[in-house]
XYZ file of C-alpha atoms in Angstrom:
103
model
C 7.524 88.464 210.426
C 5.048 91.072 209.225
C 3.264 90.812 205.914
C 0.391 92.489 204.138
C -2.520 90.679 202.535
C -3.669 92.708 199.545
C -5.711 91.479 196.630
C -8.104 92.647 193.978
C -11.614 91.383 193.753
C -14.699 92.727 192.105
C -17.869 92.341 194.095
C -21.063 91.646 192.235
C -22.991 93.476 194.947
C -21.554 96.993 194.749
C -21.227 99.755 192.199
C -17.915 100.343 190.405
C -17.597 103.890 191.805
C -18.054 102.584 195.342
C -15.471 99.848 194.794
C -12.957 102.374 193.497
C -13.448 104.579 196.566
C -13.211 101.560 198.882
C -10.021 100.339 197.195
C -8.513 103.833 197.405
C -9.367 103.990 201.112
C -7.772 100.606 201.834
C -4.704 101.473 199.776
C -4.279 104.773 201.595
C -4.437 103.245 205.073
C -2.584 100.028 204.313
C 0.153 101.103 201.911
C 0.416 104.816 201.146
C 0.268 106.774 204.399
C 3.766 106.524 205.875
C 2.582 107.818 209.252
C -0.115 105.150 209.536
C 2.372 102.453 208.504
C 4.936 103.699 211.035
C 2.315 103.620 213.811
C 1.252 100.120 212.764
C 4.836 98.816 212.790
C 5.475 100.405 216.195
C 2.238 98.914 217.505
C 3.280 95.418 216.399
C 6.723 95.926 217.947
C 5.367 97.231 221.263
C 2.478 94.738 221.511
C 3.672 91.297 220.371
C 0.298 89.761 221.264
C -1.333 91.781 218.459
C -1.639 89.702 215.309
C -3.687 91.723 212.819
C -3.971 95.382 211.862
C -6.626 96.692 209.525
C -8.247 100.079 208.961
C -11.638 100.927 210.374
C -14.492 100.164 208.036
C -14.930 102.465 205.091
C -17.576 105.051 205.917
C -19.738 104.092 202.914
C -19.931 100.444 204.032
C -23.315 99.287 205.290
C -23.281 97.927 208.860
C -24.089 94.373 207.781
C -20.692 93.902 206.096
C -19.081 93.641 209.540
C -21.236 90.728 210.585
C -20.844 86.966 210.515
C -23.810 86.431 208.211
C -23.475 82.941 206.675
C -19.959 82.458 208.064
C -21.087 82.027 211.677
C -22.308 78.383 211.520
C -19.110 77.072 209.857
C -16.984 79.088 212.300
C -18.888 77.643 215.256
C -18.380 74.128 213.887
C -14.629 74.682 213.459
C -14.350 76.242 216.920
C -16.037 73.197 218.445
C -13.732 70.802 216.562
C -10.675 72.785 217.667
C -12.013 73.149 221.219
C -12.032 76.936 221.004
C -14.744 78.887 222.779
C -16.297 81.731 220.814
C -17.354 84.149 223.520
C -18.587 87.012 221.379
C -21.675 87.291 219.255
C -19.880 89.794 217.053
C -16.309 89.432 215.892
C -14.775 92.330 214.013
C -12.691 91.324 211.049
C -10.978 93.058 208.130
C -13.750 93.782 205.668
C -12.359 93.282 202.204
C -9.778 90.836 203.512
C -6.916 93.337 203.272
C -4.740 93.744 206.338
C -1.278 93.570 207.907
C -0.433 90.436 209.865
C 2.274 89.597 212.365
C 3.312 85.990 212.861
């Protein structure tokens, strides 16, 4: 099954104009561009081990948004409890929490 996680959220840390541009960017590369969506669906089909697709970070995003920040300690605690080894200092994730997922 493939589904898309899309939501609206207003950040208290960014300007409205920036948020509009960011939302437009995510909408374009997650929902509107039929060629991108076709490539994504083919990629999921051809690579069943792939679980998440999300666009590259919006060009206006500062570098720090792609970092663990305060989420790293809780993630390390959960990984230890679940006996999962986190081998990377940096884990890329879908900034904005909008993505396609394959289960």
